[in-house]
Amino acid sequence: MRANTSPTGLALLLIVVSLLISFTSITAAFVSHEPIWRHLIAAGCLMQFLGWMRHGARSRGGAR
């Protein structure tokens, strides 16, 4: 087991960018009430999920 379990590389990039997209979209959806922002919120959440999955697979070595 590794001592450092923080995401790095592409996983970290996906997580951080998706958080920025999600938070910005949530604020814009609250302010403008436009339905297009909901799609960006969902895309941001999906990107964050993929980032955490990539980080988890790298930490485990792909084993389940």
Short mmCIF file of N, CA and C in Angstrom, two decimals:
data_model
loop_
_atom_site.label_atom_id
_atom_site.label_comp_id
_atom_site.label_asym_id
_atom_site.label_seq_id
_atom_site.Cartn_x
_atom_site.Cartn_y
_atom_site.Cartn_z
N MET A 1 0.83 -1.17 0.00
CA MET A 1 0.00 0.00 0.00
C MET A 1 0.88 1.24 0.00
N ARG A 2 0.51 2.20 -0.79
CA ARG A 2 1.27 3.44 -0.86
C ARG A 2 0.86 4.39 0.25
N ALA A 3 1.81 5.18 0.70
CA ALA A 3 1.52 6.15 1.75
C ALA A 3 0.76 7.35 1.20
N ASN A 4 1.00 7.72 -0.06
CA ASN A 4 0.36 8.87 -0.67
C ASN A 4 -0.85 8.41 -1.47
N THR A 5 -2.05 8.75 -1.01
CA THR A 5 -3.26 8.33 -1.72
C THR A 5 -3.95 9.49 -2.41
N SER A 6 -3.27 10.63 -2.56
CA SER A 6 -3.86 11.78 -3.24
C SER A 6 -3.84 11.56 -4.75
N PRO A 7 -4.88 12.01 -5.46
CA PRO A 7 -4.89 11.89 -6.91
C PRO A 7 -3.78 12.73 -7.54
N THR A 8 -3.21 12.23 -8.62
CA THR A 8 -2.19 12.97 -9.36
C THR A 8 -2.44 12.82 -10.85
N GLY A 9 -1.78 13.63 -11.64
CA GLY A 9 -1.83 13.52 -13.08
C GLY A 9 -3.21 13.78 -13.66
N LEU A 10 -3.61 12.92 -14.60
CA LEU A 10 -4.88 13.08 -15.31
C LEU A 10 -6.06 12.97 -14.36
N ALA A 11 -5.98 12.10 -13.38
CA ALA A 11 -7.08 11.95 -12.42
C ALA A 11 -7.32 13.27 -11.67
N LEU A 12 -6.26 13.89 -11.22
CA LEU A 12 -6.39 15.17 -10.51
C LEU A 12 -6.94 16.25 -11.43
N LEU A 13 -6.48 16.29 -12.65
CA LEU A 13 -6.96 17.27 -13.62
C LEU A 13 -8.46 17.10 -13.86
N LEU A 14 -8.92 15.86 -14.06
CA LEU A 14 -10.34 15.61 -14.28
C LEU A 14 -11.17 16.04 -13.08
N ILE A 15 -10.70 15.74 -11.90
CA ILE A 15 -11.45 16.06 -10.69
C ILE A 15 -11.55 17.58 -10.50
N VAL A 16 -10.45 18.28 -10.64
CA VAL A 16 -10.45 19.73 -10.41
C VAL A 16 -11.26 20.46 -11.48
N VAL A 17 -11.06 20.11 -12.74
CA VAL A 17 -11.79 20.77 -13.82
C VAL A 17 -13.29 20.50 -13.70
N SER A 18 -13.65 19.26 -13.36
CA SER A 18 -15.07 18.93 -13.24
C SER A 18 -15.72 19.66 -12.07
N LEU A 19 -14.98 19.86 -10.98
CA LEU A 19 -15.52 20.64 -9.87
C LEU A 19 -15.77 22.09 -10.29
N LEU A 20 -14.83 22.66 -11.01
CA LEU A 20 -15.01 24.04 -11.48
C LEU A 20 -16.21 24.15 -12.43
N ILE A 21 -16.35 23.19 -13.34
CA ILE A 21 -17.49 23.19 -14.27
C ILE A 21 -18.80 23.04 -13.50
N SER A 22 -18.84 22.10 -12.56
CA SER A 22 -20.06 21.86 -11.80
C SER A 22 -20.47 23.06 -10.97
N PHE A 23 -19.53 23.63 -10.21
CA PHE A 23 -19.86 24.76 -9.35
C PHE A 23 -20.29 25.98 -10.17
N THR A 24 -19.60 26.22 -11.26
CA THR A 24 -19.97 27.35 -12.12
C THR A 24 -21.35 27.14 -12.73
N SER A 25 -21.62 25.92 -13.17
CA SER A 25 -22.91 25.61 -13.78
C SER A 25 -24.04 25.67 -12.77
N ILE A 26 -23.80 25.22 -11.55
CA ILE A 26 -24.83 25.29 -10.51
C ILE A 26 -25.18 26.75 -10.22
N THR A 27 -24.17 27.59 -10.12
CA THR A 27 -24.41 29.01 -9.88
C THR A 27 -25.16 29.64 -11.04
N ALA A 28 -24.75 29.34 -12.26
CA ALA A 28 -25.41 29.90 -13.44
C ALA A 28 -26.85 29.40 -13.56
N ALA A 29 -27.10 28.13 -13.25
CA ALA A 29 -28.45 27.59 -13.30
C ALA A 29 -29.34 28.25 -12.25
N PHE A 30 -28.79 28.51 -11.09
CA PHE A 30 -29.55 29.17 -10.03
C PHE A 30 -29.91 30.61 -10.41
N VAL A 31 -28.99 31.28 -11.05
CA VAL A 31 -29.19 32.69 -11.39
C VAL A 31 -30.06 32.85 -12.63
N SER A 32 -29.81 32.08 -13.68
CA SER A 32 -30.47 32.32 -14.96
C SER A 32 -31.68 31.42 -15.24
N HIS A 33 -31.80 30.31 -14.56
CA HIS A 33 -32.91 29.35 -14.75
C HIS A 33 -32.97 28.79 -16.17
N GLU A 34 -31.82 28.73 -16.85
CA GLU A 34 -31.75 28.15 -18.19
C GLU A 34 -31.50 26.65 -18.07
N PRO A 35 -32.22 25.84 -18.85
CA PRO A 35 -32.06 24.38 -18.74
C PRO A 35 -30.72 23.84 -19.26
N ILE A 36 -30.02 24.59 -20.09
CA ILE A 36 -28.74 24.11 -20.63
C ILE A 36 -27.71 23.89 -19.53
N TRP A 37 -27.80 24.64 -18.46
CA TRP A 37 -26.84 24.49 -17.37
C TRP A 37 -26.94 23.14 -16.70
N ARG A 38 -28.13 22.54 -16.72
CA ARG A 38 -28.30 21.21 -16.13
C ARG A 38 -27.44 20.17 -16.84
N HIS A 39 -27.30 20.32 -18.15
CA HIS A 39 -26.46 19.39 -18.92
C HIS A 39 -24.99 19.54 -18.54
N LEU A 40 -24.57 20.77 -18.32
CA LEU A 40 -23.18 20.99 -17.90
C LEU A 40 -22.94 20.49 -16.47
N ILE A 41 -23.94 20.59 -15.62
CA ILE A 41 -23.82 20.04 -14.27
C ILE A 41 -23.64 18.53 -14.35
N ALA A 42 -24.46 17.87 -15.16
CA ALA A 42 -24.36 16.42 -15.32
C ALA A 42 -23.02 16.02 -15.93
N ALA A 43 -22.54 16.78 -16.91
CA ALA A 43 -21.24 16.49 -17.53
C ALA A 43 -20.11 16.66 -16.52
N GLY A 44 -20.19 17.68 -15.69
CA GLY A 44 -19.17 17.89 -14.66
C GLY A 44 -19.15 16.75 -13.65
N CYS A 45 -20.33 16.29 -13.26
CA CYS A 45 -20.41 15.17 -12.31
C CYS A 45 -19.87 13.89 -12.93
N LEU A 46 -20.17 13.67 -14.20
CA LEU A 46 -19.64 12.49 -14.89
C LEU A 46 -18.12 12.56 -15.00
N MET A 47 -17.59 13.73 -15.31
CA MET A 47 -16.13 13.88 -15.38
C MET A 47 -15.48 13.63 -14.03
N GLN A 48 -16.12 14.09 -12.97
CA GLN A 48 -15.56 13.86 -11.65
C GLN A 48 -15.58 12.38 -11.30
N PHE A 49 -16.66 11.70 -11.64
CA PHE A 49 -16.76 10.26 -11.43
C PHE A 49 -15.64 9.53 -12.17
N LEU A 50 -15.41 9.91 -13.42
CA LEU A 50 -14.35 9.27 -14.21
C LEU A 50 -12.97 9.55 -13.62
N GLY A 51 -12.77 10.75 -13.11
CA GLY A 51 -11.50 11.08 -12.47
C GLY A 51 -11.25 10.24 -11.24
N TRP A 52 -12.28 10.06 -10.40
CA TRP A 52 -12.12 9.24 -9.20
C TRP A 52 -11.95 7.77 -9.56
N MET A 53 -12.62 7.32 -10.61
CA MET A 53 -12.45 5.93 -11.05
C MET A 53 -11.02 5.70 -11.57
N ARG A 54 -10.51 6.67 -12.31
CA ARG A 54 -9.13 6.56 -12.80
C ARG A 54 -8.14 6.54 -11.65
N HIS A 55 -8.38 7.39 -10.66
CA HIS A 55 -7.51 7.42 -9.48
C HIS A 55 -7.61 6.09 -8.71
N GLY A 56 -8.81 5.56 -8.57
CA GLY A 56 -9.00 4.31 -7.84
C GLY A 56 -8.35 3.13 -8.53
N ALA A 57 -8.46 3.08 -9.85
CA ALA A 57 -7.85 1.98 -10.60
C ALA A 57 -6.33 2.05 -10.52
N ARG A 58 -5.80 3.26 -10.52
CA ARG A 58 -4.35 3.43 -10.43
C ARG A 58 -3.84 3.07 -9.04
N SER A 59 -4.61 3.40 -8.02
CA SER A 59 -4.20 3.10 -6.65
C SER A 59 -4.24 1.60 -6.36
N ARG A 60 -5.23 0.92 -6.92
CA ARG A 60 -5.39 -0.51 -6.70
C ARG A 60 -4.53 -1.33 -7.63
N GLY A 61 -4.08 -0.73 -8.71
CA GLY A 61 -3.37 -1.49 -9.72
C GLY A 61 -4.34 -2.21 -10.65
N GLY A 62 -5.60 -1.80 -10.65
CA GLY A 62 -6.59 -2.39 -11.52
C GLY A 62 -7.26 -3.63 -10.96
N ALA A 63 -6.82 -4.12 -9.82
CA ALA A 63 -7.39 -5.33 -9.23
C ALA A 63 -8.66 -4.99 -8.47
N ARG A 64 -9.58 -5.89 -8.49
CA ARG A 64 -10.83 -5.70 -7.73
C ARG A 64 -10.93 -6.72 -6.64
#
